[in-house]
Amino acid sequence: MHHFEYRQGQLYCEEVSLETIATEVGTPFYCYSHATLSRHFRAFDSAFSEVNHLTCFSVKSCSNIAILSLFASMGAGMDIVSGGELHRALKAGVPAEKIVFSGVGKSEDELVYGLESGILMFNLESPQEMFFLNDCAASLGRRAPIAIRVNPDVDPKTHPYISTGLRENKFGIDLDIAESMYVQAKEMSNLEVVGVGCHIGSQLTEVSPFLDTIKRLKLLIDRLKEQAIEIRYLDLGGGLGITYSEEAPPHPREYAKSLLAEVDGIDCTLIFEPGRVIVGNAGSLITRVLYTKAGPVKNFLVVDAGMNDLVRPSLYGSYHHIQPVSDHGRQQLTVDVVGPICETGDFLARDRSLPQVEPGELLAVMSAGAYGFAMSSNYNSRPRPAEILVSGDKFEIIRSRETYDDLLRGERVPNFLR
Ligand code: LLP
């Protein structure tokens, strides 16, 4: 139940018909359900209620300040990977002491911003970053709370582009190296060891890779204990998958049950960094059919949303369910749903059986709440779409559609060309 349902043949988000929103704000637009967002956050967070934990929503998956504010009001922390995300999280009212900073390439400015804000911890991804952070903290007269993001070399069995916990990936640090880094960090006067972190990949549909990871991290935590290095926070990252099509990932309750059994005996506050599982199915992209085009070997539905609005199908070959906003039992036709961008890779679906639709009709591209708007761009000088939040029978624009002037913001013709 994601609060996107038909009523008398019209697709609604909660109590609002998507047709009504389209008439008012134009297309394409992203539409999120407040009830679904809050239910998903609560379901995840409460699954761990029996232990000390902090659910840090992964800002990169859906970074609109309205959505961050909603989670902040529910007690969420945030997982950030850039200065921009830190800025968003703070502006949304998330206390700095609930923010964890991951990422392989944090710049000096970003480290300083994190230090000055007083975030919970920096998840370090290389020895060089460790020394650099120590220097930055020293020049500010501070101590930086750190975790080391371990690369446990576990196969998350997901798309190679979103697998992060294998040795060949750029993320995290080998267990053995991590151990010696902890020993060094302990002696560094401007670092304070507080945690161990990991994130093995995204859209995982099984728990076993998470459990294998915890086993390895446990060994590390034990070895650190022997060296009088106490770990207060165990950050297990994000990665729990959702159903786009046929996938059957565990419910957060089952995921929590399995993980809690495995971490039993570890005396740490657990940190989680979920993104997709909270927002993925809470949002959809609404687009209008511009033209129907019968090619010599394929039928195309040319719609007004392209790969700049939703890049997942083009980039990962991802499946997103597509359905007409107005449903009245029509014949099915196999089509490619394509956007207006000048790239052959610009498609939202290929060889998809859909009810036959006419130009002017609306389509809903489902499960687009995570890594949808967040990965959108202005390619082909297309203004990015509006974002709408629905709550009950009300809806509000939480990000206006960009204008042509927005596209040129910051650009200038240099004097020598005038
Ligand atoms: N923590 C870290 C350090 C991460 O890198 C990520 C995602 C998360 C947490 C949240 O993972 P989630 O719970 O959403 O699986 N653009 C891709 C997904 C990239 C994921 C990147 N890291 C996609 O559209 O499928």
CSV table of C-alpha atoms and ligand atoms in Angstrom, one decimal:
chain,number,residue,atom,x,y,z
A,1,MET,CA,0.0,0.0,0.0
A,2,HIS,CA,1.8,3.1,-1.2
A,3,HIS,CA,-1.2,5.4,-1.4
A,4,PHE,CA,-1.1,5.5,-5.2
A,5,GLU,CA,-4.4,3.9,-6.1
A,6,TYR,CA,-7.2,4.0,-8.7
A,7,ARG,CA,-10.6,5.4,-7.8
A,8,GLN,CA,-13.2,5.1,-10.5
A,9,GLY,CA,-10.5,4.6,-13.0
A,10,GLN,CA,-8.4,7.7,-12.0
A,11,LEU,CA,-5.0,7.3,-10.3
A,12,TYR,CA,-4.9,9.1,-7.0
A,13,CYS,CA,-2.0,9.9,-4.6
A,14,GLU,CA,-3.8,9.7,-1.2
A,15,GLU,CA,-6.9,11.8,-1.7
A,16,VAL,CA,-5.8,13.9,-4.6
A,17,SER,CA,-6.2,12.9,-8.2
A,18,LEU,CA,-2.9,13.1,-10.2
A,19,GLU,CA,-4.9,14.6,-13.1
A,20,THR,CA,-5.8,17.5,-10.8
A,21,ILE,CA,-2.2,18.2,-9.9
A,22,ALA,CA,-1.1,17.9,-13.6
A,23,THR,CA,-3.8,20.5,-14.6
A,24,GLU,CA,-2.5,22.9,-11.9
A,25,VAL,CA,1.3,22.4,-12.1
A,26,GLY,CA,1.9,21.0,-15.6
A,27,THR,CA,4.0,18.0,-16.4
A,28,PRO,CA,6.4,16.3,-15.8
A,29,PHE,CA,6.4,16.4,-12.0
A,30,TYR,CA,7.4,14.2,-9.1
A,31,CYS,CA,4.7,13.4,-6.6
A,32,TYR,CA,5.4,12.1,-3.1
A,33,SER,CA,2.9,10.7,-0.6
A,34,HIS,CA,3.4,12.1,2.9
A,35,ALA,CA,1.5,9.2,4.5
A,36,THR,CA,3.8,6.7,2.7
A,37,LEU,CA,7.0,8.6,3.6
A,38,SER,CA,6.1,8.8,7.2
A,39,ARG,CA,4.9,5.2,7.4
A,40,HIS,CA,8.0,3.9,5.8
A,41,PHE,CA,10.3,5.9,8.1
A,42,ARG,CA,8.4,4.7,11.1
A,43,ALA,CA,8.3,1.1,10.0
A,44,PHE,CA,12.1,1.1,9.5
A,45,ASP,CA,12.9,3.0,12.7
A,46,SER,CA,10.5,1.1,15.0
A,47,ALA,CA,11.9,-2.2,13.7
A,48,PHE,CA,15.0,-1.4,15.8
A,49,SER,CA,13.1,0.0,18.8
A,50,GLU,CA,14.4,-2.6,21.2
A,51,VAL,CA,18.0,-1.4,20.8
A,52,ASN,CA,19.9,1.9,21.0
A,53,HIS,CA,19.9,3.1,17.4
A,54,LEU,CA,19.8,6.1,15.1
A,55,THR,CA,18.2,6.0,11.7
A,56,CYS,CA,20.1,8.4,9.4
A,57,PHE,CA,18.1,8.9,6.3
A,58,SER,CA,20.4,8.9,3.2
A,59,VAL,CA,20.0,12.4,1.8
A,60,LYS,CA,21.3,11.5,-1.6
A,61,SER,CA,18.3,9.3,-2.3
A,62,CYS,CA,15.8,12.2,-2.1
A,63,SER,CA,17.1,15.5,-0.9
A,64,ASN,CA,14.2,17.9,-1.0
A,65,ILE,CA,14.2,20.0,2.1
A,66,ALA,CA,10.5,19.4,2.7
A,67,ILE,CA,11.1,15.6,2.9
A,68,LEU,CA,14.2,16.0,5.0
A,69,SER,CA,12.2,18.2,7.4
A,70,LEU,CA,9.5,15.6,7.6
A,71,PHE,CA,12.0,12.9,8.7
A,72,ALA,CA,13.8,15.4,11.0
A,73,SER,CA,10.5,16.0,12.8
A,74,MET,CA,10.2,12.2,13.2
A,75,GLY,CA,13.6,12.1,15.0
A,76,ALA,CA,15.7,11.0,12.0
A,77,GLY,CA,19.4,11.7,11.7
A,78,MET,CA,21.0,12.0,8.2
A,79,ASP,CA,23.7,10.3,6.2
A,80,ILE,CA,25.4,12.9,4.0
A,81,VAL,CA,28.1,12.7,1.4
A,82,SER,CA,28.8,16.3,0.6
A,83,GLY,CA,28.9,19.9,1.9
A,84,GLY,CA,25.7,20.5,0.0
A,85,GLU,CA,23.9,17.6,1.7
A,86,LEU,CA,25.2,18.9,5.1
A,87,HIS,CA,23.7,22.3,4.3
A,88,ARG,CA,20.4,20.8,3.4
A,89,ALA,CA,20.2,18.6,6.5
A,90,LEU,CA,21.0,21.5,8.8
A,91,LYS,CA,18.5,23.8,7.0
A,92,ALA,CA,15.9,21.0,7.5
A,93,GLY,CA,16.5,21.2,11.2
A,94,VAL,CA,18.5,18.0,11.7
A,95,PRO,CA,20.7,18.3,14.8
A,96,ALA,CA,24.4,18.1,13.8
A,97,GLU,CA,24.9,15.4,16.4
A,98,LYS,CA,22.7,13.1,14.3
A,99,ILE,CA,24.6,13.5,11.1
A,100,VAL,CA,27.2,11.0,9.7
A,101,PHE,CA,29.4,12.0,6.8
A,102,SER,CA,30.4,9.3,4.3
A,103,GLY,CA,32.1,9.5,0.9
A,104,VAL,CA,35.6,8.7,-0.6
A,105,GLY,CA,36.4,12.3,-1.6
A,106,LYS,CA,35.6,14.8,1.1
A,107,SER,CA,37.3,18.1,0.3
A,108,GLU,CA,39.0,20.3,2.9
A,109,ASP,CA,36.0,22.7,2.8
A,110,GLU,CA,33.6,19.9,3.4
A,111,LEU,CA,35.7,18.5,6.3
A,112,VAL,CA,35.9,21.9,7.9
A,113,TYR,CA,32.2,22.5,7.5
A,114,GLY,CA,31.5,19.1,9.2
A,115,LEU,CA,33.9,20.0,12.0
A,116,GLU,CA,32.5,23.4,12.6
A,117,SER,CA,29.0,22.1,12.6
A,118,GLY,CA,29.8,19.4,15.2
A,119,ILE,CA,28.5,16.3,13.3
A,120,LEU,CA,28.3,12.9,14.9
A,121,MET,CA,31.1,11.3,12.9
A,122,PHE,CA,33.2,11.2,9.8
A,123,ASN,CA,33.2,7.8,8.1
A,124,LEU,CA,36.8,7.7,6.8
A,125,GLU,CA,37.6,6.0,3.5
A,126,SER,CA,41.4,6.2,3.2
A,127,PRO,CA,44.5,6.6,5.3
A,128,GLN,CA,45.2,10.0,3.6
A,129,GLU,CA,41.8,11.2,4.6
A,130,MET,CA,42.5,10.3,8.2
A,131,PHE,CA,45.7,12.3,8.3
A,132,PHE,CA,44.1,15.2,6.5
A,133,LEU,CA,41.1,15.3,8.8
A,134,ASN,CA,43.5,15.3,11.8
A,135,ASP,CA,45.3,18.3,10.3
A,136,CYS,CA,42.0,20.1,9.6
A,137,ALA,CA,40.8,19.4,13.1
A,138,ALA,CA,44.1,20.6,14.6
A,139,SER,CA,44.0,23.9,12.8
A,140,LEU,CA,40.5,24.5,14.2
A,141,GLY,CA,41.5,23.3,17.7
A,142,ARG,CA,39.0,20.5,17.6
A,143,ARG,CA,38.8,16.7,17.8
A,144,ALA,CA,37.1,15.0,15.0
A,145,PRO,CA,34.9,12.0,15.8
A,146,ILE,CA,35.7,9.2,13.4
A,147,ALA,CA,34.6,5.8,12.2
A,148,ILE,CA,36.4,3.8,9.5
A,149,ARG,CA,34.3,2.6,6.7
A,150,VAL,CA,35.3,-1.0,6.3
A,151,ASN,CA,35.1,-2.8,2.9
A,152,PRO,CA,34.2,-6.3,4.1
A,153,ASP,CA,34.6,-7.9,0.7
A,154,VAL,CA,31.0,-9.2,0.6
A,155,ASP,CA,29.0,-9.6,-2.6
A,156,PRO,CA,25.7,-7.8,-2.2
A,157,LYS,CA,24.3,-9.5,-5.3
A,158,THR,CA,23.0,-6.3,-6.9
A,159,HIS,CA,23.7,-4.2,-10.0
A,160,PRO,CA,27.5,-3.8,-10.3
A,161,TYR,CA,27.2,0.0,-10.4
A,162,ILE,CA,25.6,0.1,-7.0
A,163,SER,CA,27.7,-2.6,-5.3
A,164,THR,CA,30.1,-1.0,-3.0
A,165,GLY,CA,31.5,-3.6,-0.5
A,166,LEU,CA,33.6,-5.7,-2.8
A,167,ARG,CA,37.4,-5.4,-2.7
A,168,GLU,CA,37.5,-4.1,-6.3
A,169,ASN,CA,35.2,-1.2,-5.4
A,170,LYS,CA,36.6,2.3,-4.5
A,171,PHE,CA,34.7,2.3,-1.2
A,172,GLY,CA,35.9,1.6,2.3
A,173,ILE,CA,39.1,0.1,3.6
A,174,ASP,CA,40.3,-3.5,3.9
A,175,LEU,CA,39.7,-5.0,7.3
A,176,ASP,CA,43.4,-5.5,8.1
A,177,ILE,CA,44.3,-2.0,7.0
A,178,ALA,CA,41.4,-0.6,9.0
A,179,GLU,CA,42.7,-2.3,12.1
A,180,SER,CA,46.1,-0.6,11.8
A,181,MET,CA,44.4,2.7,11.0
A,182,TYR,CA,42.5,2.5,14.2
A,183,VAL,CA,45.7,1.9,16.1
A,184,GLN,CA,47.2,5.0,14.5
A,185,ALA,CA,44.0,7.1,14.9
A,186,LYS,CA,44.0,6.4,18.6
A,187,GLU,CA,47.3,8.1,18.9
A,188,MET,CA,46.4,11.1,16.9
A,189,SER,CA,45.6,14.1,19.1
A,190,ASN,CA,42.8,15.6,17.0
A,191,LEU,CA,40.9,12.4,16.2
A,192,GLU,CA,38.5,10.6,18.5
A,193,VAL,CA,37.7,7.0,17.5
A,194,VAL,CA,33.9,6.5,18.0
A,195,GLY,CA,32.7,4.0,15.4
A,196,VAL,CA,33.0,1.4,12.7
A,197,GLY,CA,31.1,1.8,9.5
A,198,CYS,CA,30.2,0.0,6.3
A,199,HIS,CA,27.8,0.2,3.4
A,200,ILE,CA,28.0,-2.7,1.0
A,201,GLY,CA,25.6,-1.7,-1.7
A,202,SER,CA,22.1,-0.7,-2.7
A,203,GLN,CA,18.9,-2.5,-3.6
A,204,LEU,CA,19.8,-5.7,-1.7
A,205,THR,CA,17.0,-8.2,-1.7
A,206,GLU,CA,18.5,-10.7,0.7
A,207,VAL,CA,19.8,-10.3,4.3
A,208,SER,CA,22.7,-12.8,4.0
A,209,PRO,CA,25.2,-10.2,2.7
A,210,PHE,CA,24.4,-7.9,5.6
A,211,LEU,CA,24.9,-10.8,8.1
A,212,ASP,CA,28.2,-11.8,6.5
A,213,THR,CA,29.3,-8.2,6.9
A,214,ILE,CA,28.3,-8.0,10.6
A,215,LYS,CA,30.3,-11.2,11.3
A,216,ARG,CA,33.4,-9.6,9.9
A,217,LEU,CA,32.8,-6.3,11.7
A,218,LYS,CA,32.3,-8.1,14.9
A,219,LEU,CA,35.8,-9.7,14.6
A,220,LEU,CA,37.3,-6.3,14.0
A,221,ILE,CA,35.4,-4.8,17.0
A,222,ASP,CA,36.7,-7.6,19.2
A,223,ARG,CA,40.3,-7.2,18.0
A,224,LEU,CA,40.0,-3.4,18.7
A,225,LYS,CA,38.7,-4.1,22.2
A,226,GLU,CA,41.8,-6.1,22.9
A,227,GLN,CA,43.8,-3.0,22.0
A,228,ALA,CA,41.7,-0.8,24.3
A,229,ILE,CA,39.9,0.8,21.4
A,230,GLU,CA,36.2,1.1,22.3
A,231,ILE,CA,33.7,1.3,19.6
A,232,ARG,CA,30.5,3.2,20.5
A,233,TYR,CA,28.7,3.3,17.1
A,234,LEU,CA,28.3,0.5,14.6
A,235,ASP,CA,27.1,2.0,11.3
A,236,LEU,CA,25.6,-0.7,9.1
A,237,GLY,CA,24.9,1.6,6.2
A,238,GLY,CA,21.8,1.5,4.0
A,239,GLY,CA,21.0,-0.8,1.1
A,240,LEU,CA,17.7,-2.6,1.8
A,241,GLY,CA,15.9,-3.1,-1.5
A,242,ILE,CA,12.3,-2.5,-2.6
A,243,THR,CA,9.9,-4.1,-5.0
A,244,TYR,CA,10.1,-2.4,-8.5
A,245,SER,CA,8.8,-5.5,-10.3
A,246,GLU,CA,9.1,-9.0,-9.0
A,247,GLU,CA,11.7,-8.5,-6.3
A,248,ALA,CA,10.8,-9.8,-2.9
A,249,PRO,CA,13.1,-8.0,-0.4
A,250,PRO,CA,12.6,-8.7,3.3
A,251,HIS,CA,10.3,-6.3,5.2
A,252,PRO,CA,12.2,-4.0,7.5
A,253,ARG,CA,10.8,-6.0,10.4
A,254,GLU,CA,12.4,-9.3,9.1
A,255,TYR,CA,15.6,-7.4,8.2
A,256,ALA,CA,15.8,-6.0,11.7
A,257,LYS,CA,15.1,-9.4,13.3
A,258,SER,CA,17.9,-11.1,11.4
A,259,LEU,CA,20.4,-8.2,12.0
A,260,LEU,CA,19.6,-7.9,15.7
A,261,ALA,CA,20.2,-11.6,16.1
A,262,GLU,CA,23.6,-11.2,14.5
A,263,VAL,CA,24.6,-8.1,16.5
A,264,ASP,CA,23.5,-9.6,19.8
A,265,GLY,CA,26.3,-9.1,22.3
A,266,ILE,CA,27.8,-6.1,20.6
A,267,ASP,CA,27.5,-3.2,23.0
A,268,CYS,CA,27.1,-0.3,20.5
A,269,THR,CA,24.5,2.1,19.3
A,270,LEU,CA,23.5,1.0,15.8
A,271,ILE,CA,23.3,3.4,13.0
A,272,PHE,CA,21.5,2.8,9.8
A,273,GLU,CA,21.6,4.8,6.5
A,274,PRO,CA,18.4,3.8,4.6
A,275,GLY,CA,17.4,5.7,1.5
A,276,ARG,CA,15.5,3.8,-1.1
A,277,VAL,CA,13.5,1.6,1.3
A,278,ILE,CA,12.0,4.8,2.8
A,279,VAL,CA,11.3,6.9,-0.3
A,280,GLY,CA,11.5,4.6,-3.3
A,281,ASN,CA,7.8,3.6,-3.4
A,282,ALA,CA,6.6,6.8,-1.9
A,283,GLY,CA,7.1,8.8,-5.1
A,284,SER,CA,6.2,8.6,-8.8
A,285,LEU,CA,7.0,10.7,-11.9
A,286,ILE,CA,4.0,11.9,-13.8
A,287,THR,CA,4.5,12.6,-17.5
A,288,ARG,CA,2.3,13.4,-20.5
A,289,VAL,CA,2.3,11.5,-23.7
A,290,LEU,CA,3.3,13.9,-26.5
A,291,TYR,CA,3.1,11.6,-29.5
A,292,THR,CA,2.5,8.0,-30.4
A,293,LYS,CA,4.8,6.9,-33.1
A,294,ALA,CA,4.8,3.7,-35.0
A,295,GLY,CA,8.3,2.9,-36.3
A,296,PRO,CA,9.0,0.1,-38.8
A,297,VAL,CA,9.8,-2.3,-36.0
A,298,LYS,CA,8.7,-0.7,-32.8
A,299,ASN,CA,5.9,1.4,-31.4
A,300,PHE,CA,7.1,4.5,-29.4
A,301,LEU,CA,5.3,6.5,-26.8
A,302,VAL,CA,7.1,9.9,-26.8
A,303,VAL,CA,6.5,11.4,-23.4
A,304,ASP,CA,7.5,14.8,-21.9
A,305,ALA,CA,9.9,13.3,-19.2
A,306,GLY,CA,13.3,12.1,-20.3
A,307,MET,CA,16.5,10.7,-19.0
A,308,ASN,CA,17.4,14.1,-17.5
A,309,ASP,CA,14.3,13.7,-15.3
A,310,LEU,CA,14.7,10.0,-14.4
A,311,VAL,CA,18.0,8.5,-15.4
A,312,ARG,CA,17.7,5.1,-13.8
A,313,PRO,CA,16.4,3.1,-16.8
A,314,SER,CA,19.1,4.6,-19.1
A,315,LEU,CA,21.9,4.2,-16.6
A,316,TYR,CA,21.2,0.9,-14.9
A,317,GLY,CA,18.6,-0.6,-17.2
A,318,SER,CA,16.2,-0.3,-14.2
A,319,TYR,CA,12.6,-1.4,-14.4
A,320,HIS,CA,10.0,1.1,-13.3
A,321,HIS,CA,6.3,0.1,-13.5
A,322,ILE,CA,4.4,2.5,-15.8
A,323,GLN,CA,0.6,2.9,-15.7
A,324,PRO,CA,-1.9,5.3,-17.2
A,325,VAL,CA,-3.3,7.9,-14.8
A,326,SER,CA,-6.7,7.3,-16.4
A,327,ASP,CA,-7.4,3.6,-16.6
A,328,HIS,CA,-10.3,2.4,-18.7
A,329,GLY,CA,-9.7,-1.1,-19.9
A,330,ARG,CA,-8.0,-0.8,-23.2
A,331,GLN,CA,-6.1,-3.0,-25.5
A,332,GLN,CA,-2.5,-3.7,-24.7
A,333,LEU,CA,0.3,-2.6,-27.0
A,334,THR,CA,4.0,-3.3,-26.7
A,335,VAL,CA,5.8,0.0,-26.7
A,336,ASP,CA,9.1,1.8,-25.9
A,337,VAL,CA,8.4,4.7,-23.6
A,338,VAL,CA,10.9,7.3,-24.7
A,339,GLY,CA,11.7,10.9,-23.8
A,340,PRO,CA,12.5,14.0,-25.9
A,341,ILE,CA,16.3,13.9,-25.3
A,342,CYS,CA,18.6,13.4,-28.3
A,343,GLU,CA,20.1,10.1,-27.2
A,344,THR,CA,19.1,6.6,-28.1
A,345,GLY,CA,19.5,5.7,-24.5
A,346,ASP,CA,16.7,8.1,-23.5
A,347,PHE,CA,14.0,5.7,-22.5
A,348,LEU,CA,11.8,5.0,-19.5
A,349,ALA,CA,10.8,1.5,-20.6
A,350,ARG,CA,11.5,-0.8,-23.5
A,351,ASP,CA,9.3,-3.5,-25.0
A,352,ARG,CA,6.7,-2.8,-22.4
A,353,SER,CA,3.1,-4.0,-22.7
A,354,LEU,CA,0.9,-1.0,-21.8
A,355,PRO,CA,-2.7,-0.1,-22.4
A,356,GLN,CA,-3.0,1.8,-25.7
A,357,VAL,CA,-2.9,5.6,-24.9
A,358,GLU,CA,-3.4,8.7,-26.9
A,359,PRO,CA,-1.4,11.9,-27.0
A,360,GLY,CA,-2.3,14.2,-24.1
A,361,GLU,CA,-2.8,11.3,-21.7
A,362,LEU,CA,-0.9,11.1,-18.5
A,363,LEU,CA,1.4,8.2,-17.4
A,364,ALA,CA,2.7,7.5,-13.9
A,365,VAL,CA,6.2,6.1,-13.6
A,366,MET,CA,6.1,4.3,-10.3
A,367,SER,CA,8.7,3.7,-7.6
A,368,ALA,CA,10.6,6.9,-8.6
A,369,GLY,CA,10.9,8.5,-5.2
A,370,ALA,CA,14.5,7.3,-4.6
A,371,TYR,CA,17.3,8.5,-7.0
A,372,GLY,CA,14.7,10.1,-9.2
A,373,PHE,CA,14.7,13.8,-8.8
A,374,ALA,CA,17.9,13.6,-6.9
A,375,MET,CA,19.7,12.4,-10.0
A,376,SER,CA,18.0,14.7,-12.5
A,377,SER,CA,19.9,17.1,-14.6
A,378,ASN,CA,19.4,19.9,-17.1
A,379,TYR,CA,20.7,18.0,-20.1
A,380,ASN,CA,19.4,19.3,-23.4
A,381,SER,CA,18.7,22.5,-21.4
A,382,ARG,CA,15.5,21.1,-20.0
A,383,PRO,CA,14.3,22.8,-16.8
A,384,ARG,CA,14.0,20.2,-14.0
A,385,PRO,CA,10.5,19.2,-13.1
A,386,ALA,CA,8.4,20.3,-10.2
A,387,GLU,CA,8.1,18.2,-7.0
A,388,ILE,CA,4.8,17.9,-5.2
A,389,LEU,CA,4.0,16.6,-1.7
A,390,VAL,CA,0.5,15.3,-1.1
A,391,SER,CA,-0.9,14.9,2.3
A,392,GLY,CA,-4.5,13.7,2.6
A,393,ASP,CA,-6.7,15.9,0.3
A,394,LYS,CA,-4.0,18.6,0.0
A,395,PHE,CA,-1.0,19.1,-2.1
A,396,GLU,CA,1.8,21.6,-2.2
A,397,ILE,CA,4.6,22.4,-4.6
A,398,ILE,CA,7.8,21.6,-2.7
A,399,ARG,CA,10.1,22.5,-5.6
A,400,SER,CA,8.9,24.8,-8.4
A,401,ARG,CA,9.5,23.7,-12.0
A,402,GLU,CA,12.6,25.4,-13.2
A,403,THR,CA,12.3,28.3,-15.6
A,404,TYR,CA,14.4,29.1,-18.7
A,405,ASP,CA,16.1,31.8,-16.7
A,406,ASP,CA,17.0,29.3,-14.0
A,407,LEU,CA,18.9,27.4,-16.7
A,408,LEU,CA,21.2,30.4,-17.3
A,409,ARG,CA,21.7,31.3,-13.6
A,410,GLY,CA,25.4,31.9,-13.0
A,411,GLU,CA,26.4,31.9,-16.6
A,412,ARG,CA,28.0,35.0,-18.2
A,413,VAL,CA,29.5,36.0,-21.5
A,414,PRO,CA,33.1,37.1,-20.8
A,415,ASN,CA,34.2,40.7,-21.5
A,416,PHE,CA,36.5,39.6,-24.3
A,417,LEU,CA,33.5,38.4,-26.3
A,418,ARG,CA,31.5,41.5,-25.9
B,1,LLP,N1,25.0,5.0,2.8
B,1,LLP,C1,25.9,5.2,1.9
B,1,LLP,C2,27.3,5.4,2.3
B,1,LLP,C3,25.6,5.1,0.5
B,1,LLP,O1,26.5,5.2,-0.4
B,1,LLP,C4,24.2,4.9,0.1
B,1,LLP,C5,23.9,4.8,-1.3
B,1,LLP,C6,23.3,4.7,1.1
B,1,LLP,C7,23.7,4.8,2.5
B,1,LLP,C8,21.8,4.5,0.9
B,1,LLP,O2,21.6,3.3,0.2
B,1,LLP,P1,20.1,2.8,0.0
B,1,LLP,O3,19.5,2.5,1.3
B,1,LLP,O4,19.3,3.9,-0.7
B,1,LLP,O5,20.2,1.6,-0.8
B,1,LLP,N2,21.7,5.7,-7.8
B,1,LLP,C9,21.5,4.3,-7.5
B,1,LLP,C10,21.7,4.0,-6.1
B,1,LLP,C11,23.1,4.5,-5.6
B,1,LLP,C12,23.3,4.2,-4.1
B,1,LLP,C13,24.5,5.0,-3.6
B,1,LLP,N3,24.7,4.9,-2.2
B,1,LLP,C14,20.1,3.9,-8.0
B,1,LLP,O6,19.4,4.7,-8.6
B,1,LLP,O7,19.8,2.7,-7.9
